[in-house]
mmCIF file of C-alpha atoms and ligand atoms in Angstrom:
data_model
loop_
_atom_site.group_PDB
_atom_site.id
_atom_site.type_symbol
_atom_site.label_atom_id
_atom_site.label_comp_id
_atom_site.label_asym_id
_atom_site.label_seq_id
_atom_site.Cartn_x
_atom_site.Cartn_y
_atom_site.Cartn_z
ATOM 1 C CA MET A 1 27.438 17.483 0.611
ATOM 2 C CA ALA A 2 26.976 20.224 -1.971
ATOM 3 C CA ARG A 3 24.142 22.605 -1.322
ATOM 4 C CA CYS A 4 20.827 20.716 -0.977
ATOM 5 C CA ASP A 5 17.859 21.152 -3.249
ATOM 6 C CA LEU A 6 15.465 20.332 -0.436
ATOM 7 C CA THR A 7 15.284 19.726 3.323
ATOM 8 C CA VAL A 8 12.773 17.333 4.869
ATOM 9 C CA ARG A 9 12.122 17.533 8.591
ATOM 10 C CA GLY A 10 10.869 14.393 10.333
ATOM 11 C CA GLY A 11 12.065 10.785 10.161
ATOM 12 C CA GLY A 12 8.621 9.141 10.169
ATOM 13 C CA ILE A 13 6.929 7.481 7.215
ATOM 14 C CA LEU A 14 5.863 10.754 5.581
ATOM 15 C CA GLY A 15 9.219 12.524 5.902
ATOM 16 C CA LEU A 16 11.252 9.506 4.780
ATOM 17 C CA SER A 17 8.904 8.889 1.858
ATOM 18 C CA CYS A 18 9.151 12.508 0.673
ATOM 19 C CA ALA A 19 12.946 12.449 1.008
ATOM 20 C CA TRP A 20 13.170 9.137 -0.862
ATOM 21 C CA GLU A 21 10.924 10.368 -3.680
ATOM 22 C CA ALA A 22 13.113 13.459 -4.078
ATOM 23 C CA ALA A 23 16.329 11.405 -3.977
ATOM 24 C CA ARG A 24 15.078 8.838 -6.514
ATOM 25 C CA ARG A 25 14.309 11.725 -8.897
ATOM 26 C CA GLY A 26 17.934 12.855 -8.589
ATOM 27 C CA ALA A 27 17.534 15.761 -6.127
ATOM 28 C CA ARG A 28 20.067 16.435 -3.367
ATOM 29 C CA VAL A 29 18.062 15.977 -0.183
ATOM 30 C CA ARG A 30 18.799 16.443 3.521
ATOM 31 C CA LEU A 31 16.479 14.720 5.993
ATOM 32 C CA ILE A 32 16.693 16.003 9.567
ATOM 33 C CA GLU A 33 15.160 14.006 12.433
ATOM 34 C CA THR A 34 15.676 15.457 15.916
ATOM 35 C CA VAL A 35 15.221 12.269 18.004
ATOM 36 C CA ALA A 36 15.533 8.982 16.061
ATOM 37 C CA ILE A 37 14.123 7.433 12.906
ATOM 38 C CA GLY A 38 10.674 6.171 13.885
ATOM 39 C CA ALA A 39 10.552 8.144 17.138
ATOM 40 C CA GLY A 40 6.967 9.244 16.469
ATOM 41 C CA ALA A 41 3.809 7.464 15.334
ATOM 42 C CA SER A 42 5.592 5.551 12.569
ATOM 43 C CA GLY A 43 7.905 3.425 14.688
ATOM 44 C CA GLY A 44 5.271 0.823 15.513
ATOM 45 C CA LEU A 45 4.129 -2.684 14.786
ATOM 46 C CA VAL A 46 0.997 -2.863 12.640
ATOM 47 C CA GLY A 47 1.650 -1.626 9.070
ATOM 48 C CA ALA A 48 -1.728 -2.484 7.548
ATOM 49 C CA LEU A 49 -2.087 -1.054 4.034
ATOM 50 C CA ALA A 50 -5.838 -1.500 3.935
ATOM 51 C CA PRO A 51 -8.270 0.261 1.601
ATOM 52 C CA HIS A 52 -11.475 1.956 2.612
ATOM 53 C CA VAL A 53 -14.706 0.301 1.461
ATOM 54 C CA PRO A 54 -15.287 0.574 -2.306
ATOM 55 C CA ASP A 55 -18.380 2.790 -2.335
ATOM 56 C CA GLU A 56 -19.379 6.399 -1.487
ATOM 57 C CA TRP A 57 -16.237 7.444 -3.338
ATOM 58 C CA ASN A 58 -14.382 10.622 -2.374
ATOM 59 C CA PRO A 59 -10.987 12.256 -3.005
ATOM 60 C CA LYS A 60 -9.453 10.609 0.060
ATOM 61 C CA LYS A 61 -10.437 7.109 -1.110
ATOM 62 C CA GLN A 62 -9.145 7.868 -4.621
ATOM 63 C CA PHE A 63 -5.836 9.178 -3.272
ATOM 64 C CA GLN A 64 -5.445 6.149 -1.014
ATOM 65 C CA LEU A 65 -6.270 3.789 -3.900
ATOM 66 C CA GLU A 66 -3.602 5.407 -6.095
ATOM 67 C CA SER A 67 -1.123 4.988 -3.253
ATOM 68 C CA LEU A 68 -2.004 1.341 -2.617
ATOM 69 C CA LEU A 69 -1.767 0.497 -6.310
ATOM 70 C CA MET A 70 1.747 1.973 -6.565
ATOM 71 C CA MET A 71 2.999 0.262 -3.378
ATOM 72 C CA GLU A 72 4.409 -2.892 -4.898
ATOM 73 C CA GLY A 73 6.779 -1.115 -7.280
ATOM 74 C CA TRP A 74 7.604 1.551 -4.705
ATOM 75 C CA TRP A 75 8.723 -0.885 -2.005
ATOM 76 C CA ALA A 76 10.492 -3.127 -4.534
ATOM 77 C CA GLU A 77 12.658 -0.170 -5.574
ATOM 78 C CA VAL A 78 13.349 0.821 -1.944
ATOM 79 C CA GLU A 79 14.355 -2.764 -1.162
ATOM 80 C CA GLN A 80 16.534 -3.042 -4.247
ATOM 81 C CA VAL A 81 18.357 0.263 -3.640
ATOM 82 C CA SER A 82 18.763 -0.234 0.120
ATOM 83 C CA GLY A 83 19.483 -3.959 0.086
ATOM 84 C CA LEU A 84 17.074 -4.234 3.053
ATOM 85 C CA THR A 85 13.592 -5.709 3.353
ATOM 86 C CA ALA A 86 10.595 -3.517 4.143
ATOM 87 C CA GLY A 87 8.386 -6.536 4.821
ATOM 88 C CA TYR A 88 5.969 -5.572 2.049
ATOM 89 C CA GLY A 89 3.465 -8.193 0.941
ATOM 90 C CA ARG A 90 0.106 -7.943 -0.791
ATOM 91 C CA THR A 91 -1.450 -10.711 1.255
ATOM 92 C CA GLY A 92 -5.093 -9.537 1.198
ATOM 93 C CA ARG A 93 -7.664 -9.298 3.958
ATOM 94 C CA LEU A 94 -10.603 -11.206 5.465
ATOM 95 C CA GLN A 95 -13.541 -9.412 7.084
ATOM 96 C CA PRO A 96 -16.342 -11.520 8.628
ATOM 97 C CA LEU A 97 -19.939 -10.524 7.827
ATOM 98 C CA ALA A 98 -22.358 -10.497 10.753
ATOM 99 C CA GLY A 99 -25.746 -11.040 9.131
ATOM 100 C CA ALA A 100 -27.908 -10.968 6.014
ATOM 101 C CA ALA A 101 -27.878 -7.154 5.737
ATOM 102 C CA ALA A 102 -24.080 -7.081 5.894
ATOM 103 C CA VAL A 103 -23.864 -9.777 3.204
ATOM 104 C CA GLU A 104 -26.226 -7.840 0.936
ATOM 105 C CA LEU A 105 -24.243 -4.622 1.388
ATOM 106 C CA ALA A 106 -20.969 -6.465 0.750
ATOM 107 C CA ARG A 107 -22.384 -7.940 -2.477
ATOM 108 C CA ARG A 108 -23.243 -4.442 -3.710
ATOM 109 C CA ARG A 109 -19.680 -3.405 -2.919
ATOM 110 C CA GLU A 110 -18.459 -6.403 -4.899
ATOM 111 C CA GLU A 111 -19.937 -4.654 -7.949
ATOM 112 C CA SER A 112 -18.775 -1.134 -7.090
ATOM 113 C CA ALA A 113 -15.251 -2.442 -6.462
ATOM 114 C CA VAL A 114 -15.008 -3.665 -10.053
ATOM 115 C CA ALA A 115 -15.462 -0.119 -11.331
ATOM 116 C CA LEU A 116 -13.794 1.856 -8.556
ATOM 117 C CA TRP A 117 -10.749 -0.370 -8.210
ATOM 118 C CA GLN A 118 -10.382 -0.461 -11.996
ATOM 119 C CA GLY A 119 -10.219 -4.240 -12.116
ATOM 120 C CA ARG A 120 -6.842 -4.128 -10.395
ATOM 121 C CA ALA A 121 -8.044 -5.854 -7.228
ATOM 122 C CA ASP A 122 -11.070 -7.819 -6.057
ATOM 123 C CA TRP A 123 -13.552 -7.375 -3.236
ATOM 124 C CA ARG A 124 -15.462 -10.670 -3.041
ATOM 125 C CA VAL A 125 -18.018 -12.235 -0.747
ATOM 126 C CA VAL A 126 -16.813 -15.763 0.000
ATOM 127 C CA ALA A 127 -18.336 -18.605 2.014
ATOM 128 C CA ALA A 128 -16.694 -19.458 5.326
ATOM 129 C CA THR A 129 -14.529 -22.576 5.124
ATOM 130 C CA GLY A 130 -13.855 -23.223 8.795
ATOM 131 C CA ALA A 131 -10.096 -22.845 8.266
ATOM 132 C CA ALA A 132 -8.046 -22.168 11.393
ATOM 133 C CA TRP A 133 -6.948 -18.765 10.044
ATOM 134 C CA GLU A 134 -10.458 -17.473 9.463
ATOM 135 C CA PRO A 135 -12.562 -15.431 11.895
ATOM 136 C CA ALA A 136 -15.991 -16.826 12.788
ATOM 137 C CA ALA A 137 -18.665 -15.162 10.632
ATOM 138 C CA ALA A 138 -22.226 -15.342 11.972
ATOM 139 C CA SER A 139 -23.645 -15.039 8.437
ATOM 140 C CA GLY A 140 -21.431 -17.834 7.117
ATOM 141 C CA TYR A 141 -19.759 -15.339 4.744
ATOM 142 C CA LEU A 142 -16.721 -13.093 4.710
ATOM 143 C CA VAL A 143 -15.287 -10.432 2.434
ATOM 144 C CA ARG A 144 -11.950 -11.323 0.920
ATOM 145 C CA ASP A 145 -10.105 -8.492 -0.829
ATOM 146 C CA THR A 146 -6.884 -8.690 -2.783
ATOM 147 C CA LEU A 147 -5.867 -5.023 -2.505
ATOM 148 C CA THR A 148 -4.873 -5.015 1.158
ATOM 149 C CA ALA A 149 -1.175 -5.370 1.858
ATOM 150 C CA ARG A 150 1.216 -4.960 4.753
ATOM 151 C CA VAL A 151 4.623 -3.552 5.481
ATOM 152 C CA GLN A 152 6.661 -3.952 8.657
ATOM 153 C CA PRO A 153 6.921 -0.379 9.957
ATOM 154 C CA ARG A 154 10.374 -0.372 11.584
ATOM 155 C CA LEU A 155 11.954 -2.355 8.753
ATOM 156 C CA ALA A 156 10.299 -0.085 6.187
ATOM 157 C CA LEU A 157 11.665 3.079 7.828
ATOM 158 C CA GLY A 158 15.162 1.583 8.000
ATOM 159 C CA ALA A 159 15.035 0.561 4.345
ATOM 160 C CA LEU A 160 13.884 4.051 3.301
ATOM 161 C CA ALA A 161 16.660 5.764 5.304
ATOM 162 C CA LYS A 162 19.295 3.517 3.732
ATOM 163 C CA ALA A 163 17.846 3.970 0.237
ATOM 164 C CA ILE A 164 17.974 7.784 0.639
ATOM 165 C CA ALA A 165 21.643 7.577 1.640
ATOM 166 C CA ALA A 166 22.368 5.172 -1.237
ATOM 167 C CA ARG A 167 21.031 7.810 -3.660
ATOM 168 C CA GLY A 168 23.361 10.440 -2.184
ATOM 169 C CA GLY A 169 20.946 11.958 0.337
ATOM 170 C CA GLU A 170 21.905 12.980 3.870
ATOM 171 C CA VAL A 171 20.028 11.593 6.898
ATOM 172 C CA VAL A 172 20.886 13.647 9.987
ATOM 173 C CA ILE A 173 19.824 12.649 13.501
ATOM 174 C CA GLY A 174 20.046 15.718 15.730
ATOM 175 C CA ALA A 175 20.501 19.357 14.834
ATOM 176 C CA ALA A 176 21.322 20.643 11.360
ATOM 177 C CA ALA A 177 20.545 23.660 9.230
ATOM 178 C CA ASP A 178 17.735 23.723 6.693
ATOM 179 C CA GLN A 179 18.750 24.356 3.081
ATOM 180 C CA GLY A 180 16.412 25.060 0.221
ATOM 181 C CA PRO A 181 12.673 24.585 0.548
ATOM 182 C CA VAL A 182 11.606 22.695 3.674
ATOM 183 C CA ILE A 183 8.936 19.997 4.002
ATOM 184 C CA TRP A 184 7.716 19.775 7.582
ATOM 185 C CA ALA A 185 6.724 16.132 8.125
ATOM 186 C CA THR A 186 6.983 16.452 11.878
ATOM 187 C CA GLY A 187 3.865 14.567 13.006
ATOM 188 C CA MET A 188 2.183 15.693 16.245
ATOM 189 C CA ALA A 189 4.807 18.376 16.956
ATOM 190 C CA GLY A 190 4.192 19.720 13.475
ATOM 191 C CA LEU A 191 0.426 19.845 13.923
ATOM 192 C CA ASP A 192 0.916 21.773 17.169
ATOM 193 C CA ASP A 193 3.392 24.183 15.517
ATOM 194 C CA LEU A 194 1.009 24.760 12.648
ATOM 195 C CA SER A 195 -1.910 25.397 15.006
ATOM 196 C CA VAL A 196 0.131 28.018 16.891
ATOM 197 C CA ALA A 197 1.286 29.670 13.666
ATOM 198 C CA MET A 198 -2.229 29.767 12.225
ATOM 199 C CA GLY A 199 -3.915 30.860 15.463
ATOM 200 C CA LYS A 200 -6.404 27.972 15.296
ATOM 201 C CA SER A 201 -6.388 24.222 15.792
ATOM 202 C CA VAL A 202 -5.575 22.389 12.568
ATOM 203 C CA GLY A 203 -5.657 18.992 14.211
ATOM 204 C CA SER A 204 -5.100 16.913 17.314
ATOM 205 C CA GLY A 205 -3.767 13.554 18.414
ATOM 206 C CA VAL A 206 -5.441 10.201 18.845
ATOM 207 C CA LYS A 207 -3.455 7.697 20.874
ATOM 208 C CA GLY A 208 -3.154 4.098 19.688
ATOM 209 C CA GLN A 209 -1.745 0.959 21.308
ATOM 210 C CA ALA A 210 -0.707 -2.226 19.514
ATOM 211 C CA LEU A 211 1.160 -5.441 20.225
ATOM 212 C CA SER A 212 3.020 -8.158 18.459
ATOM 213 C CA LEU A 213 2.671 -11.937 18.870
ATOM 214 C CA ARG A 214 5.020 -14.679 17.794
ATOM 215 C CA TYR A 215 2.993 -16.804 15.382
ATOM 216 C CA PRO A 216 4.014 -18.035 11.908
ATOM 217 C CA ALA A 217 1.375 -16.837 9.441
ATOM 218 C CA ALA A 218 3.576 -14.816 7.075
ATOM 219 C CA GLU A 219 1.636 -15.154 3.824
ATOM 220 C CA LEU A 220 -1.848 -15.487 5.323
ATOM 221 C CA PRO A 221 -4.335 -12.625 4.875
ATOM 222 C CA GLN A 222 -4.822 -10.002 7.545
ATOM 223 C CA VAL A 223 -8.074 -10.029 9.468
ATOM 224 C CA GLN A 224 -10.147 -6.946 10.186
ATOM 225 C CA LEU A 225 -13.189 -6.607 12.427
ATOM 226 C CA ASP A 226 -14.255 -3.024 13.024
ATOM 227 C CA GLY A 227 -11.176 -1.295 14.486
ATOM 228 C CA LEU A 228 -9.272 -4.539 15.134
ATOM 229 C CA HIS A 229 -6.477 -5.395 12.690
ATOM 230 C CA ILE A 230 -4.622 -8.709 12.913
ATOM 231 C CA VAL A 231 -1.666 -8.461 10.561
ATOM 232 C CA PRO A 232 0.733 -11.343 9.868
ATOM 233 C CA HIS A 233 4.274 -10.227 9.047
ATOM 234 C CA ALA A 234 6.997 -11.946 7.078
ATOM 235 C CA ASP A 235 9.256 -12.363 10.117
ATOM 236 C CA GLY A 236 6.930 -14.797 11.912
ATOM 237 C CA THR A 237 5.133 -12.220 14.040
ATOM 238 C CA VAL A 238 1.496 -11.150 13.968
ATOM 239 C CA ALA A 239 0.626 -7.565 14.880
ATOM 240 C CA VAL A 240 -2.610 -6.750 16.670
ATOM 241 C CA GLY A 241 -3.862 -3.175 16.642
ATOM 242 C CA SER A 242 -5.127 -0.774 17.662
ATOM 243 C CA THR A 243 -6.829 1.163 20.412
ATOM 244 C CA SER A 244 -8.204 4.609 19.575
ATOM 245 C CA GLU A 245 -8.048 7.031 22.502
ATOM 246 C CA ARG A 246 -8.920 10.721 22.519
ATOM 247 C CA TYR A 247 -7.712 11.248 26.100
ATOM 248 C CA TRP A 248 -4.540 9.997 27.765
ATOM 249 C CA ASP A 249 -1.848 10.908 30.282
ATOM 250 C CA ASP A 250 1.093 9.153 28.663
ATOM 251 C CA GLY A 251 1.086 8.969 24.870
ATOM 252 C CA ALA A 252 3.688 6.193 24.843
ATOM 253 C CA GLY A 253 2.272 4.137 27.734
ATOM 254 C CA VAL A 254 0.581 0.746 27.339
ATOM 255 C CA ASP A 255 -2.189 -0.391 29.663
ATOM 256 C CA GLY A 256 -5.197 -2.696 30.119
ATOM 257 C CA GLY A 257 -6.760 -1.393 26.894
ATOM 258 C CA LEU A 258 -4.196 -3.484 25.068
ATOM 259 C CA ASP A 259 -5.100 -6.602 27.066
ATOM 260 C CA ALA A 260 -8.726 -6.116 26.056
ATOM 261 C CA LEU A 261 -7.676 -5.804 22.408
ATOM 262 C CA LEU A 262 -5.641 -9.000 22.673
ATOM 263 C CA ALA A 263 -8.625 -10.833 24.171
ATOM 264 C CA THR A 264 -10.779 -9.671 21.222
ATOM 265 C CA ALA A 265 -8.125 -10.840 18.758
ATOM 266 C CA ARG A 266 -7.857 -14.259 20.419
ATOM 267 C CA ALA A 267 -11.650 -14.603 20.435
ATOM 268 C CA ALA A 268 -11.686 -13.806 16.708
ATOM 269 C CA LEU A 269 -8.820 -16.176 15.884
ATOM 270 C CA PRO A 270 -8.520 -18.874 18.588
ATOM 271 C CA VAL A 271 -5.290 -20.187 16.961
ATOM 272 C CA LEU A 272 -3.602 -17.158 18.544
ATOM 273 C CA ALA A 273 -4.519 -18.317 22.078
ATOM 274 C CA GLY A 274 -1.083 -19.651 22.954
ATOM 275 C CA ALA A 275 0.986 -17.161 20.935
ATOM 276 C CA GLU A 276 3.576 -15.311 23.025
ATOM 277 C CA VAL A 277 3.378 -11.497 23.221
ATOM 278 C CA VAL A 278 6.776 -10.200 22.042
ATOM 279 C CA ASP A 279 6.199 -6.430 21.974
ATOM 280 C CA ARG A 280 3.756 -3.777 23.168
ATOM 281 C CA TRP A 281 3.816 -0.229 21.834
ATOM 282 C CA ALA A 282 1.850 3.023 21.848
ATOM 283 C CA ALA A 283 2.026 6.409 20.141
ATOM 284 C CA VAL A 284 -0.135 9.376 19.231
ATOM 285 C CA ARG A 285 -1.448 9.536 15.669
ATOM 286 C CA PRO A 286 -1.458 13.006 14.046
ATOM 287 C CA ARG A 287 -5.054 13.665 12.957
ATOM 288 C CA ALA A 288 -5.936 16.757 10.922
ATOM 289 C CA ALA A 289 -9.224 18.470 11.758
ATOM 290 C CA SER A 290 -10.424 17.504 8.255
ATOM 291 C CA ARG A 291 -9.427 13.823 8.911
ATOM 292 C CA SER A 292 -7.699 13.896 5.505
ATOM 293 C CA PRO A 293 -3.961 14.212 4.983
ATOM 294 C CA LEU A 294 -2.794 17.805 5.429
ATOM 295 C CA LEU A 295 -0.540 18.671 2.492
ATOM 296 C CA GLY A 296 0.851 21.632 0.612
ATOM 297 C CA GLU A 297 2.267 25.082 1.237
ATOM 298 C CA TRP A 298 2.565 26.386 4.773
ATOM 299 C CA PRO A 299 0.329 29.483 4.531
ATOM 300 C CA GLY A 300 2.288 32.709 5.003
ATOM 301 C CA ARG A 301 5.710 30.970 5.070
ATOM 302 C CA PRO A 302 7.119 30.971 1.556
ATOM 303 C CA GLY A 303 9.447 28.043 0.894
ATOM 304 C CA HIS A 304 7.898 25.984 3.693
ATOM 305 C CA PHE A 305 5.559 23.039 3.096
ATOM 306 C CA VAL A 306 3.571 20.613 5.243
ATOM 307 C CA ALA A 307 3.120 16.826 4.926
ATOM 308 C CA ASN A 308 1.076 15.693 7.903
ATOM 309 C CA GLY A 309 -2.255 14.272 9.067
ATOM 310 C CA GLY A 310 -1.498 10.612 8.282
ATOM 311 C CA PHE A 311 -3.840 9.652 11.149
ATOM 312 C CA LYS A 312 -4.723 5.933 10.739
ATOM 313 C CA ILE A 313 -3.516 5.522 7.147
ATOM 314 C CA GLY A 314 -0.122 7.232 7.131
ATOM 315 C CA PHE A 315 1.657 4.152 5.744
ATOM 316 C CA GLY A 316 -1.146 3.544 3.262
ATOM 317 C CA VAL A 317 -0.941 6.998 1.683
ATOM 318 C CA ALA A 318 2.796 7.678 2.051
ATOM 319 C CA PRO A 319 3.959 6.908 -1.525
ATOM 320 C CA ARG A 320 1.305 9.119 -3.111
ATOM 321 C CA VAL A 321 1.887 11.862 -0.499
ATOM 322 C CA ALA A 322 5.558 11.785 -1.434
ATOM 323 C CA GLN A 323 4.777 12.058 -5.148
ATOM 324 C CA VAL A 324 2.460 15.051 -4.862
ATOM 325 C CA MET A 325 4.718 16.828 -2.366
ATOM 326 C CA VAL A 326 7.843 16.444 -4.507
ATOM 327 C CA ASP A 327 5.866 17.420 -7.621
ATOM 328 C CA LEU A 328 4.866 20.620 -5.832
ATOM 329 C CA VAL A 329 8.119 21.512 -4.090
ATOM 330 C CA LEU A 330 10.643 20.656 -6.805
ATOM 331 C CA GLU A 331 8.591 20.890 -9.987
ATOM 332 C CA GLY A 332 5.885 23.436 -9.140
ATOM 333 C CA ARG A 333 3.086 21.022 -10.182
ATOM 334 C CA ASP A 334 0.196 21.050 -7.748
ATOM 335 C CA LYS A 335 -1.741 17.750 -7.764
ATOM 336 C CA ILE A 336 -2.903 17.971 -4.163
ATOM 337 C CA PRO A 337 -6.642 17.274 -3.747
ATOM 338 C CA ALA A 338 -8.493 20.438 -2.702
ATOM 339 C CA GLY A 339 -9.688 19.064 0.635
ATOM 340 C CA PHE A 340 -6.143 18.181 1.702
ATOM 341 C CA ARG A 341 -4.676 21.699 1.598
ATOM 342 C CA VAL A 342 -3.597 23.632 4.649
ATOM 343 C CA GLN A 343 -6.262 26.328 4.921
ATOM 344 C CA GLY A 344 -4.869 29.791 5.735
HETATM 345 C C1 FAD B 401 -1.049 2.089 17.236
HETATM 346 C C2 FAD B 401 -0.990 2.654 15.832
HETATM 347 C C3 FAD B 401 -1.261 1.806 14.775
HETATM 348 C C4 FAD B 401 -1.235 2.311 13.467
HETATM 349 N N1 FAD B 401 -1.481 1.459 12.439
HETATM 350 C C5 FAD B 401 -1.390 1.897 11.171
HETATM 351 C C6 FAD B 401 -1.572 1.011 10.096
HETATM 352 O O1 FAD B 401 -1.785 -0.182 10.300
HETATM 353 N N2 FAD B 401 -1.497 1.495 8.830
HETATM 354 C C7 FAD B 401 -1.247 2.815 8.581
HETATM 355 O O2 FAD B 401 -1.204 3.216 7.411
HETATM 356 N N3 FAD B 401 -1.051 3.683 9.592
HETATM 357 C C8 FAD B 401 -1.134 3.263 10.875
HETATM 358 N N4 FAD B 401 -0.966 4.125 11.910
HETATM 359 C C9 FAD B 401 -0.828 5.552 11.611
HETATM 360 C C10 FAD B 401 0.573 5.902 11.183
HETATM 361 O O3 FAD B 401 1.477 5.305 12.050
HETATM 362 C C11 FAD B 401 0.722 7.439 11.159
HETATM 363 O O4 FAD B 401 -0.238 7.989 10.268
HETATM 364 C C12 FAD B 401 2.121 7.814 10.667
HETATM 365 O O5 FAD B 401 3.082 7.190 11.463
HETATM 366 C C13 FAD B 401 2.350 9.316 10.672
HETATM 367 O O6 FAD B 401 3.643 9.514 10.144
HETATM 368 P P1 FAD B 401 4.397 10.909 10.164
HETATM 369 O O7 FAD B 401 5.638 10.718 9.415
HETATM 370 O O8 FAD B 401 3.462 11.973 9.715
HETATM 371 O O9 FAD B 401 4.645 11.230 11.704
HETATM 372 P P2 FAD B 401 5.665 10.601 12.762
HETATM 373 O O10 FAD B 401 5.913 9.177 12.526
HETATM 374 O O11 FAD B 401 5.150 10.976 14.118
HETATM 375 O O12 FAD B 401 7.036 11.327 12.470
HETATM 376 C C14 FAD B 401 7.326 12.641 12.821
HETATM 377 C C15 FAD B 401 8.796 12.729 13.173
HETATM 378 O O13 FAD B 401 9.191 14.093 13.216
HETATM 379 C C16 FAD B 401 10.161 14.240 14.229
HETATM 380 N N5 FAD B 401 10.231 15.672 14.545
HETATM 381 C C17 FAD B 401 9.374 16.411 15.307
HETATM 382 N N6 FAD B 401 9.761 17.710 15.297
HETATM 383 C C18 FAD B 401 10.859 17.796 14.483
HETATM 384 C C19 FAD B 401 11.680 18.883 14.043
HETATM 385 N N7 FAD B 401 11.458 20.143 14.421
HETATM 386 N N8 FAD B 401 12.704 18.613 13.207
HETATM 387 C C20 FAD B 401 12.951 17.334 12.805
HETATM 388 N N9 FAD B 401 12.194 16.274 13.190
HETATM 389 C C21 FAD B 401 11.162 16.504 14.016
HETATM 390 C C22 FAD B 401 9.662 13.335 15.329
HETATM 391 O O14 FAD B 401 10.694 12.978 16.223
HETATM 392 C C23 FAD B 401 9.125 12.148 14.541
HETATM 393 O O15 FAD B 401 10.110 11.131 14.392
HETATM 394 C C24 FAD B 401 -0.947 3.680 13.233
HETATM 395 C C25 FAD B 401 -0.625 4.502 14.295
HETATM 396 C C26 FAD B 401 -0.637 3.998 15.598
HETATM 397 C C27 FAD B 401 -0.265 4.900 16.742
#
């Protein structure tokens, strides 16, 4: 390959998305992943692309909204260029409402969603119907939104890697030299490196466990109750995630916490009672101290940039992260929200 315009380090969702965005704009890009595509937090099972609640608006919610609204076209192009499916589908979400206060709050959000989501998706309070694929709602009502989507993480990473190569980019697994400016999208290792370089903690990890069931629900909406996500995928599996653990011995180990999560999922949707468990998985999510994505120049290291801090919404924000990072690195346009910058 002729000299690269840009190197991206890290073959997770943020690194692959940045490399793809650069390649689709015609740049010569080299992506270097030391272990394997999806070796970190991205190589999992869940893939919920779920918005935050439409009220108490802030730059993170706005950024995430922009990302979710561009998803459909983004994944369609990746699928078309790669010839592979990413498992994207805007299938919506159901959230049961516990009581009268929750229903009242949800109705207020119905109104704020109209303005905040720019009429491009709905957040509606709907009456329970008793359908098999519907969680029990003590109030008799649920929220149904039409913004939530899903992608199948491992398929999505594979499609991105192939699309980068199809646009003339290089995807290297192992060691290779950096050329040009470097985007460090190296997940937990990157957060640790940045903390050492800056002499202070810029973030830490939060372990998560998830599993996959065989159950045909491909086009049905995902179900969310507090931290529980039940996400039907196009391949006839349903992902159930995720635990949230601040302390652990083995970041990739699965344990009884996952059994408890499965029991909660089966209580919420009894149709899943007999569904076979086909996969169990765990990883450590990179969480910035600010809890927002951590984007922009690496302070004190000219030519080096950071794309990190995906935490629980790395897949949800990836397309917009890629846009603002490539704008900055290749075009010198800085559209990164103030609260997302790496503070020197
Ligand atoms: C159980 C669980 C469920 C989740 N569910 C969802 C969800 O439903 N929706 C959602 O949006 N997000 C979800 N997330 C969060 C999401 O997975 C993360 O935010 C995202 O994967 C972070 O991506 P990343 O590219 O920053 O990091 P990673 O995926 O960790 O990628 C970093 C990569 O960099 C590589 N690397 C490290 N050092 C170097 C180096 N020096 N050079 C080259 N490569 C290097 C690593 O091997 C790794 O492959 C979930 C996470 C977990 C754990």
